[in-house]
JSON list of C-alpha atoms in Angstrom, two decimals:
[
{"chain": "T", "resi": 281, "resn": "UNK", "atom": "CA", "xyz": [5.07, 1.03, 40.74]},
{"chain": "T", "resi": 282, "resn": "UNK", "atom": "CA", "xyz": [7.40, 0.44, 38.20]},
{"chain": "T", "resi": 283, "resn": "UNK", "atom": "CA", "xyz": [7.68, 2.89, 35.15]},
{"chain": "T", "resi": 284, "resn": "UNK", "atom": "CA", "xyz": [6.96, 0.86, 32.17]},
{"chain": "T", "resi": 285, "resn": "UNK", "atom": "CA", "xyz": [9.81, 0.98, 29.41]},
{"chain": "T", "resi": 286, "resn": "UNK", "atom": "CA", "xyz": [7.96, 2.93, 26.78]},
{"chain": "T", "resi": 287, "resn": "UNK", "atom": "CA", "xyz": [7.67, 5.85, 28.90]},
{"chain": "T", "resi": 288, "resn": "UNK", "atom": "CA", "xyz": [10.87, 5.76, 29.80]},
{"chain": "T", "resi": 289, "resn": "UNK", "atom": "CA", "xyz": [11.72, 7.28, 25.93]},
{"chain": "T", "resi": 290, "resn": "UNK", "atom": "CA", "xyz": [12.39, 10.62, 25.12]},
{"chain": "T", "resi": 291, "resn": "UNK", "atom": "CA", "xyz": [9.16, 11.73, 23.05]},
{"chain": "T", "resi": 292, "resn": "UNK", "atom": "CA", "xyz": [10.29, 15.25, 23.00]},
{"chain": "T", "resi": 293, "resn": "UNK", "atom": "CA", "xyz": [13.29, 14.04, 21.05]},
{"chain": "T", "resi": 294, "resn": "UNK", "atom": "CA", "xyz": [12.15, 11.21, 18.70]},
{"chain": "T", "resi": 295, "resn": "UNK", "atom": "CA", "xyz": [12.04, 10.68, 15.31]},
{"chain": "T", "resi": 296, "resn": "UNK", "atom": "CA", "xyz": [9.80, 8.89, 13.16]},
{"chain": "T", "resi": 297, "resn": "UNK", "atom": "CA", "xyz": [11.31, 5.39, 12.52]},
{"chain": "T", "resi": 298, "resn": "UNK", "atom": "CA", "xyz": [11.65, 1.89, 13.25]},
{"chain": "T", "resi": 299, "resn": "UNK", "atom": "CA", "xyz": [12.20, 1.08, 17.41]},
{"chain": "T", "resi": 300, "resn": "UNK", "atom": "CA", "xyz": [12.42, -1.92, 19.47]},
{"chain": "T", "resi": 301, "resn": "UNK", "atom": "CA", "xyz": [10.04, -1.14, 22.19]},
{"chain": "T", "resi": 302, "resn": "UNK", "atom": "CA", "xyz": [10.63, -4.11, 24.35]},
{"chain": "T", "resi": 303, "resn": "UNK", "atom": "CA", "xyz": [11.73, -7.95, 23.90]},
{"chain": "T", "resi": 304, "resn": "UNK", "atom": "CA", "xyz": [9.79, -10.71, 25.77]},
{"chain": "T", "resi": 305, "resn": "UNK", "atom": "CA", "xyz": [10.13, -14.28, 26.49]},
{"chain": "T", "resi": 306, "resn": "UNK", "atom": "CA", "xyz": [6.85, -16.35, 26.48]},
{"chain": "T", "resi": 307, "resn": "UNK", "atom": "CA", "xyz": [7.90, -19.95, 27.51]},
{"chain": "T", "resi": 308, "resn": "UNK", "atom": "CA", "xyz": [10.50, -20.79, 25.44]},
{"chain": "T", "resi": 309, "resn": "UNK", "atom": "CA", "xyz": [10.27, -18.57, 22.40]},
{"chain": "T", "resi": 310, "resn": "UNK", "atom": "CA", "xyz": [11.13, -14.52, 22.38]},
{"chain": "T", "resi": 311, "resn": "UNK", "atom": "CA", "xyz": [8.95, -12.02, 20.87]},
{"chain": "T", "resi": 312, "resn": "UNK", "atom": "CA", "xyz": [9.58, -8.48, 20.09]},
{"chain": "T", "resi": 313, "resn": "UNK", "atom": "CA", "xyz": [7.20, -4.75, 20.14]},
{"chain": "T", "resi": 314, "resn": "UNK", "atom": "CA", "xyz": [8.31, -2.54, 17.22]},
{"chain": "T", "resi": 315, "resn": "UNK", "atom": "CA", "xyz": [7.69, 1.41, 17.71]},
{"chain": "T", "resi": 316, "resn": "UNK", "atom": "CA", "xyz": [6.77, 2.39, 14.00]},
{"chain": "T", "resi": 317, "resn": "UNK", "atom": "CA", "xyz": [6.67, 6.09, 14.63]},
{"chain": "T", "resi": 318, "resn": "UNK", "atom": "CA", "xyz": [4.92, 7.87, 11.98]},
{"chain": "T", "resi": 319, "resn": "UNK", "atom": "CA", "xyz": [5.05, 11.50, 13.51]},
{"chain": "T", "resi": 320, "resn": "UNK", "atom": "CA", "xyz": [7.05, 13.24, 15.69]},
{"chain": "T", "resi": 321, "resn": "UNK", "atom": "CA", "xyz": [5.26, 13.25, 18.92]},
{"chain": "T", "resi": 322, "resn": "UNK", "atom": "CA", "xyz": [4.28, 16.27, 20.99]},
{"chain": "T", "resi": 323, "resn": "UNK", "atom": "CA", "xyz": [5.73, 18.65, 17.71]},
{"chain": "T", "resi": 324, "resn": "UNK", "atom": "CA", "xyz": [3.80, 17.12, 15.12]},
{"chain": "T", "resi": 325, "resn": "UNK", "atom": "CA", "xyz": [0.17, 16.80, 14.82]},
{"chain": "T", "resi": 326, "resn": "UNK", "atom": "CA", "xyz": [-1.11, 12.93, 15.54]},
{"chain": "T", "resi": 327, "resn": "UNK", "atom": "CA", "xyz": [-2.39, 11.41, 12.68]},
{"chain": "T", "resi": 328, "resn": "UNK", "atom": "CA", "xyz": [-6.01, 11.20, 11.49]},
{"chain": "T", "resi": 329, "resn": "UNK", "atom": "CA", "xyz": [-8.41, 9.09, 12.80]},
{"chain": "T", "resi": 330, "resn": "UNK", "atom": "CA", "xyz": [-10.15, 7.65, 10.09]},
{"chain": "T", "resi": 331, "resn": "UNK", "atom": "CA", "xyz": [-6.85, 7.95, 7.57]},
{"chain": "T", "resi": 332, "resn": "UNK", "atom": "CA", "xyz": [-5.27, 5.74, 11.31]},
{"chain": "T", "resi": 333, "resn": "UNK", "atom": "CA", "xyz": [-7.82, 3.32, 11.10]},
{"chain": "T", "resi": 334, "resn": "UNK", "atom": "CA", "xyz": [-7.64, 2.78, 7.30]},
{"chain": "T", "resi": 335, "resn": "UNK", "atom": "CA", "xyz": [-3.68, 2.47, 7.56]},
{"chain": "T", "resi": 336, "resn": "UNK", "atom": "CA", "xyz": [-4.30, -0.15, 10.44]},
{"chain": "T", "resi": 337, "resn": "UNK", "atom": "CA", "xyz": [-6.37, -2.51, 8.11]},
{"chain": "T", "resi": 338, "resn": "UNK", "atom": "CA", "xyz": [-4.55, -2.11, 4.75]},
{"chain": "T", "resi": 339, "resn": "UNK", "atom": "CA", "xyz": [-0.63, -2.72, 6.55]},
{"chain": "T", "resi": 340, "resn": "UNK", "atom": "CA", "xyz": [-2.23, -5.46, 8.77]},
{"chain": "T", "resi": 341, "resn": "UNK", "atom": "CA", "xyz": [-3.82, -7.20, 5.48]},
{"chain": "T", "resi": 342, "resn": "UNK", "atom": "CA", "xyz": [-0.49, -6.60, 3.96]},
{"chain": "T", "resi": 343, "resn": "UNK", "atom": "CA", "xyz": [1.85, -7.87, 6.78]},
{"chain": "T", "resi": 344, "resn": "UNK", "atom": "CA", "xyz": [-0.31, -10.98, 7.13]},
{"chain": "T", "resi": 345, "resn": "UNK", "atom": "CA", "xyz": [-0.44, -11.91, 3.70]},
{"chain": "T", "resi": 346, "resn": "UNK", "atom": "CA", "xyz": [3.41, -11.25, 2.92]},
{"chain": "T", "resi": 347, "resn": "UNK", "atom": "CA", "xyz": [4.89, -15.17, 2.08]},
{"chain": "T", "resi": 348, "resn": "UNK", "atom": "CA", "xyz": [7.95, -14.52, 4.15]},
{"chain": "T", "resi": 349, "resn": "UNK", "atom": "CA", "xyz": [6.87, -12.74, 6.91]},
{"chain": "T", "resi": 350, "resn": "UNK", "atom": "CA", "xyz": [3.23, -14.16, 7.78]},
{"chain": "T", "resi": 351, "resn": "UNK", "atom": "CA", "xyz": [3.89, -16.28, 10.23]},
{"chain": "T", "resi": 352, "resn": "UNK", "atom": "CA", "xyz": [6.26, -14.04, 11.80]},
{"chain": "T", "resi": 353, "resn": "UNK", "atom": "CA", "xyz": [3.35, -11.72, 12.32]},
{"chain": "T", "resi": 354, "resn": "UNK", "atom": "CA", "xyz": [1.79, -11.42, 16.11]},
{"chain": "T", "resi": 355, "resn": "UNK", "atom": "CA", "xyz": [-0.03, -7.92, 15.86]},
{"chain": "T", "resi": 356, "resn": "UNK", "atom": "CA", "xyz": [-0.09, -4.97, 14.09]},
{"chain": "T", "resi": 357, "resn": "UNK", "atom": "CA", "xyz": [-2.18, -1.79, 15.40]},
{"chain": "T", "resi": 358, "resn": "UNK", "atom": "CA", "xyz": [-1.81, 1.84, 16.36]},
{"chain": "T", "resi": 359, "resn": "UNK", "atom": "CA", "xyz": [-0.42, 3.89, 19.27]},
{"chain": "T", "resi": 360, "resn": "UNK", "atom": "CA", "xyz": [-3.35, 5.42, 21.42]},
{"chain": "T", "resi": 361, "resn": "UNK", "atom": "CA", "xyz": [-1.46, 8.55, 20.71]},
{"chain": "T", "resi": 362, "resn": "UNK", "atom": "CA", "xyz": [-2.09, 8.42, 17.27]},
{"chain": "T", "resi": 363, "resn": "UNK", "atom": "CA", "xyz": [1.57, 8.94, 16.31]},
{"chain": "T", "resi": 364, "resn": "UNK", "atom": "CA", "xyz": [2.55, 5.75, 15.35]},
{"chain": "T", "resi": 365, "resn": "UNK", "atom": "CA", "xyz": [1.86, 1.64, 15.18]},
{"chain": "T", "resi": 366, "resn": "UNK", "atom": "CA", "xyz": [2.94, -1.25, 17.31]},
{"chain": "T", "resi": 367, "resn": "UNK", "atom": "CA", "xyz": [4.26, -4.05, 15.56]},
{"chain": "T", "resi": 368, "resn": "UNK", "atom": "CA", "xyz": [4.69, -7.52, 17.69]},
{"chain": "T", "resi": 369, "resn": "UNK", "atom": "CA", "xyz": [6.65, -10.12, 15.66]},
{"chain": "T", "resi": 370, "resn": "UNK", "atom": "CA", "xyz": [8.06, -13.83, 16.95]},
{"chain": "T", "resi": 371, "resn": "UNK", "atom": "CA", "xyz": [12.12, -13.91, 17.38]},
{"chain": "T", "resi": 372, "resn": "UNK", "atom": "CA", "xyz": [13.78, -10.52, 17.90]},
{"chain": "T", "resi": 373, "resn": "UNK", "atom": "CA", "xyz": [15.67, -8.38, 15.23]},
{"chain": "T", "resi": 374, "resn": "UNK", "atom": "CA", "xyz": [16.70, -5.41, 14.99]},
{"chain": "T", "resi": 375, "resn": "UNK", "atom": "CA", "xyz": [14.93, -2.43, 13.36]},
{"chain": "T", "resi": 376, "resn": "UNK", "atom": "CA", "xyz": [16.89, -2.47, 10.15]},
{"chain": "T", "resi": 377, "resn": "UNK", "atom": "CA", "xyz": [16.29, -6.38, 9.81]},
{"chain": "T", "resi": 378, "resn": "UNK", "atom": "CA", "xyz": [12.42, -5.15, 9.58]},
{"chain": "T", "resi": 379, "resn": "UNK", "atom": "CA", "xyz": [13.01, -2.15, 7.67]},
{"chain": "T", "resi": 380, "resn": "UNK", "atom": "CA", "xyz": [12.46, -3.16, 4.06]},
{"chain": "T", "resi": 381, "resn": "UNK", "atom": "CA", "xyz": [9.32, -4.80, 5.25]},
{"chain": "T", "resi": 382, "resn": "UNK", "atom": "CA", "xyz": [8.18, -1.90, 7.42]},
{"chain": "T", "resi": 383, "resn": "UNK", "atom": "CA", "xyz": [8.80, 0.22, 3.86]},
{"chain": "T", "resi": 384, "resn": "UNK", "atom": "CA", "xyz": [7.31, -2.34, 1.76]},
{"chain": "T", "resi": 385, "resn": "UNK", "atom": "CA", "xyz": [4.07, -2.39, 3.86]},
{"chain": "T", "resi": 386, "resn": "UNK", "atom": "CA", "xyz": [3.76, 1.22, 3.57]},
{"chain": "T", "resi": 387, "resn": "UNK", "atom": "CA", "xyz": [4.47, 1.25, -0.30]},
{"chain": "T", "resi": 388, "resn": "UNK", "atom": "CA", "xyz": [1.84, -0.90, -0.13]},
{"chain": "T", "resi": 389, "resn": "UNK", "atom": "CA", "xyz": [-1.14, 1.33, 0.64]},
{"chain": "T", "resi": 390, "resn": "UNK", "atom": "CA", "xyz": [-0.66, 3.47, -2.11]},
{"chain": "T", "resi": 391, "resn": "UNK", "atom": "CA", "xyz": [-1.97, 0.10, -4.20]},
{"chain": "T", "resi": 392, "resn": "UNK", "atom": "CA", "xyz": [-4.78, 0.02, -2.66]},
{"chain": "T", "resi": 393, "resn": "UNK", "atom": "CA", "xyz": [-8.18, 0.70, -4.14]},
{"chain": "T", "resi": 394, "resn": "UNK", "atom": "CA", "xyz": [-10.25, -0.24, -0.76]},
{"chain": "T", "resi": 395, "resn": "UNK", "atom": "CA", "xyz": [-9.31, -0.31, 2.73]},
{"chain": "T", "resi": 396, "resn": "UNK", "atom": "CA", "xyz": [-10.16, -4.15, 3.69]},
{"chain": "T", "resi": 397, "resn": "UNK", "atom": "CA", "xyz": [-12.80, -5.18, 6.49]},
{"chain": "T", "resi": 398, "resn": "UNK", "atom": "CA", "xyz": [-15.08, -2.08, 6.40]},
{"chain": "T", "resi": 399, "resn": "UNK", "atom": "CA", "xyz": [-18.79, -3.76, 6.29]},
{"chain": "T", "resi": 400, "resn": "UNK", "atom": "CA", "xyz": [-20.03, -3.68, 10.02]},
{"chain": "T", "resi": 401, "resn": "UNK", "atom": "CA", "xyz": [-19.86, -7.19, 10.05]},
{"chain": "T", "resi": 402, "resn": "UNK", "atom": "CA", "xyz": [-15.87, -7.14, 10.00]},
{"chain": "T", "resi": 403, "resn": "UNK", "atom": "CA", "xyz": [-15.37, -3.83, 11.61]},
{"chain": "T", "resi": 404, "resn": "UNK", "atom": "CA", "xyz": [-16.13, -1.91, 14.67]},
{"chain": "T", "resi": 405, "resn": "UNK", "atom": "CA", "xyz": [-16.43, 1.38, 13.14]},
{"chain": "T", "resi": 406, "resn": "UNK", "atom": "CA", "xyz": [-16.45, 0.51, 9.11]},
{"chain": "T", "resi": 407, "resn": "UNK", "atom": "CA", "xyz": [-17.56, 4.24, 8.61]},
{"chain": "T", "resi": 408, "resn": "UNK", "atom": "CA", "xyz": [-14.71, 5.70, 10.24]},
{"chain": "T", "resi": 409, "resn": "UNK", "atom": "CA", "xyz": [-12.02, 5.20, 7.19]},
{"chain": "T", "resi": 410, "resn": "UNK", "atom": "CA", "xyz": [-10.07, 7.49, 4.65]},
{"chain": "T", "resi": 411, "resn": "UNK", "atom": "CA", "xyz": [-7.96, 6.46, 2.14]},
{"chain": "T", "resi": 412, "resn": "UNK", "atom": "CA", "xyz": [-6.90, 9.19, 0.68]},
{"chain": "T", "resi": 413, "resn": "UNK", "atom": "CA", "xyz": [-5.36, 10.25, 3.71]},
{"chain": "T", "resi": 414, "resn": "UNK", "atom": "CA", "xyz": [-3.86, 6.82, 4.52]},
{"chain": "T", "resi": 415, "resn": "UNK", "atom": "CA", "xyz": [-2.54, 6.95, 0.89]},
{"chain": "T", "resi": 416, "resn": "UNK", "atom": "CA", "xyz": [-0.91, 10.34, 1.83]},
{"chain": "T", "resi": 417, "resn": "UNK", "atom": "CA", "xyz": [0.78, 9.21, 5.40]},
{"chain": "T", "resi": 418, "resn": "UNK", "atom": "CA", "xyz": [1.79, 5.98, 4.51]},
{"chain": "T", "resi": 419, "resn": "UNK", "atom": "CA", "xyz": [3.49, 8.01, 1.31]},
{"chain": "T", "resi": 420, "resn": "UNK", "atom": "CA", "xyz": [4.94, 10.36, 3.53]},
{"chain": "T", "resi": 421, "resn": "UNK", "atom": "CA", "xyz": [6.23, 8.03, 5.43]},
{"chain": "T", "resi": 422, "resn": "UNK", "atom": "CA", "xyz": [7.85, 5.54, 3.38]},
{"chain": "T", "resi": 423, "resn": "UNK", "atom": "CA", "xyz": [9.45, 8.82, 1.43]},
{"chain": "T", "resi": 424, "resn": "UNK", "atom": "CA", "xyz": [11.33, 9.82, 4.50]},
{"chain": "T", "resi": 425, "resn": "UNK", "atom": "CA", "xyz": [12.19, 6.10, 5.79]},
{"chain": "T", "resi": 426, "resn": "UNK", "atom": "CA", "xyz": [13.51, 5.67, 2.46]},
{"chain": "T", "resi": 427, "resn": "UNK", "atom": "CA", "xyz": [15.53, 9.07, 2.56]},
{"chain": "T", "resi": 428, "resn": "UNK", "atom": "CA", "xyz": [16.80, 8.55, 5.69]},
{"chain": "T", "resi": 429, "resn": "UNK", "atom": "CA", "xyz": [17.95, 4.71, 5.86]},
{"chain": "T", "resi": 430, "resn": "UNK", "atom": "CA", "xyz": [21.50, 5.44, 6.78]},
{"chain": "T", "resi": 431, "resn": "UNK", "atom": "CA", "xyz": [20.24, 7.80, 9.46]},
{"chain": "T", "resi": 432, "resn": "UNK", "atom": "CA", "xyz": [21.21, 5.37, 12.84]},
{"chain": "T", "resi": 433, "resn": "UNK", "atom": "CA", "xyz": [18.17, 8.12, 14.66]},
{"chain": "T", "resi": 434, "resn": "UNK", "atom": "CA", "xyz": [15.58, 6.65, 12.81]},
{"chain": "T", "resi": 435, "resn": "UNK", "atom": "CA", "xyz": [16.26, 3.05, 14.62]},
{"chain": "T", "resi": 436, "resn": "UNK", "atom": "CA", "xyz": [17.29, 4.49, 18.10]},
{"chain": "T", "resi": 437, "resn": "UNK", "atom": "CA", "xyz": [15.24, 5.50, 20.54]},
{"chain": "T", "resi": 438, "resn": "UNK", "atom": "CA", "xyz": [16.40, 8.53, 22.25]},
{"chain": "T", "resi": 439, "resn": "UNK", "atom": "CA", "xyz": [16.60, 8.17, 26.24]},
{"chain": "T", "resi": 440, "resn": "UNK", "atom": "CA", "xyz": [15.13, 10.07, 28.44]},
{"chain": "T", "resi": 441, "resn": "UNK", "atom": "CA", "xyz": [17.58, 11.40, 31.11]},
{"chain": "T", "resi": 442, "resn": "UNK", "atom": "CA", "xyz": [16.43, 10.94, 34.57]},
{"chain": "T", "resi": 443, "resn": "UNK", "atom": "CA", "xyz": [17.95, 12.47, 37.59]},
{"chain": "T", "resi": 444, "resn": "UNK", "atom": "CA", "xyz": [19.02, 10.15, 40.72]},
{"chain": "T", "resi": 445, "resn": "UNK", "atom": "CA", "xyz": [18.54, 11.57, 44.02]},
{"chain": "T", "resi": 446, "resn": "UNK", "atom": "CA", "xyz": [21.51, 11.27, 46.96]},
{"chain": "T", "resi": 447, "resn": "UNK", "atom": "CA", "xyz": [20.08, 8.08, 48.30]},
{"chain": "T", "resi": 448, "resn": "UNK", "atom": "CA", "xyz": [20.06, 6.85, 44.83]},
{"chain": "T", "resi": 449, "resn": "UNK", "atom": "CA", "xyz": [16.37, 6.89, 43.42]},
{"chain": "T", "resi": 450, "resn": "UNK", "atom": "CA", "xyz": [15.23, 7.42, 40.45]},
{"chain": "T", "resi": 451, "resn": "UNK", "atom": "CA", "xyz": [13.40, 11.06, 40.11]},
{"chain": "T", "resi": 452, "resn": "UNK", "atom": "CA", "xyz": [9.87, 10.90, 37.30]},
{"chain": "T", "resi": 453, "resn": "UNK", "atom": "CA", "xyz": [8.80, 13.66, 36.13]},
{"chain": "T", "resi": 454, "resn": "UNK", "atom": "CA", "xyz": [5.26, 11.94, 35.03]}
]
């Protein structure tokens, strides 16, 4: 079986930031998977749950209501690792082309006074939510994408280096 490109990443050396995880075609049209990397995976603890959750609803309400991006917008949720969201958007540019509006989502959330969709009508698990802690990553986040916007690391995935054996296969180590 092939190794799927995502795991084919370095998560012992990446940086939060803004990735192309993979570019598509579906019939005629290309789409493209963002990494937006909150955390530092494997050194960093995963983020929270409910402050997870929260973030997913109040960028997603964001990202879909944003006049010049809208219907650019595919699908925005998070990582099962809890380290980070995927972002699917129509055409393909590159992580800086995205950046101001990966930033200005996450500005965003410290706006809010309600994460949207929590009644159990609109939400699988409206109880499971904190925005004080959304308000605090998505803060924490924007700060350092903000600090670091010159930094080429925080738009390149790292590689993971793979040894080839004599006969010319690829080893994995997972």
């Amino acid at each position: 079986m092939d190794l799927i490109p995502s795991f084919s990443v370095d998560h012992t050396a990446i940086v939060p930031g803004i990735f192309t995880s993979r570019v598509d075609k579906v019939g005629d049209a290309l789409i493209t998977t963002y990494d937006i990397r909150l955390t530092r995976p494997n050194r960093e603890p995963a983020v929270d749950v409910a402050a997870m959750h929260s973030l997913e609803h109040i960028i997603a309400t964001f990202l879909r209501n944003d006049p010049d991006w809208k219907d650019e917008i595919i699908y925005w949720g998070p990582m099962g690792c809890l380290t980070g969201f995927y972002l699917i958007l129509k055409g393909n540019r590159t992580p800086g082309e995205i950046y101001e509006l990966i930033l200005n989502a996450f500005r965003s959330v410290d706006d809010a006074q309600s994460v949207p969709g929590t009644t159990p009508e609109n939400c699988g698990n409206y109880l499971m939510h904190n925005l004080g802690m959304a308000k605090w990553y998505a803060r924490k986040f924007a700060d350092y994408l903000a600090e670091n916007s010159g930094n080429a690391d925080i738009f390149e995935y790292p590689k993971a280096e793979r040894l080839v054996t004599d006969d010319g296969q690829s080893f994995f180590d997972s």
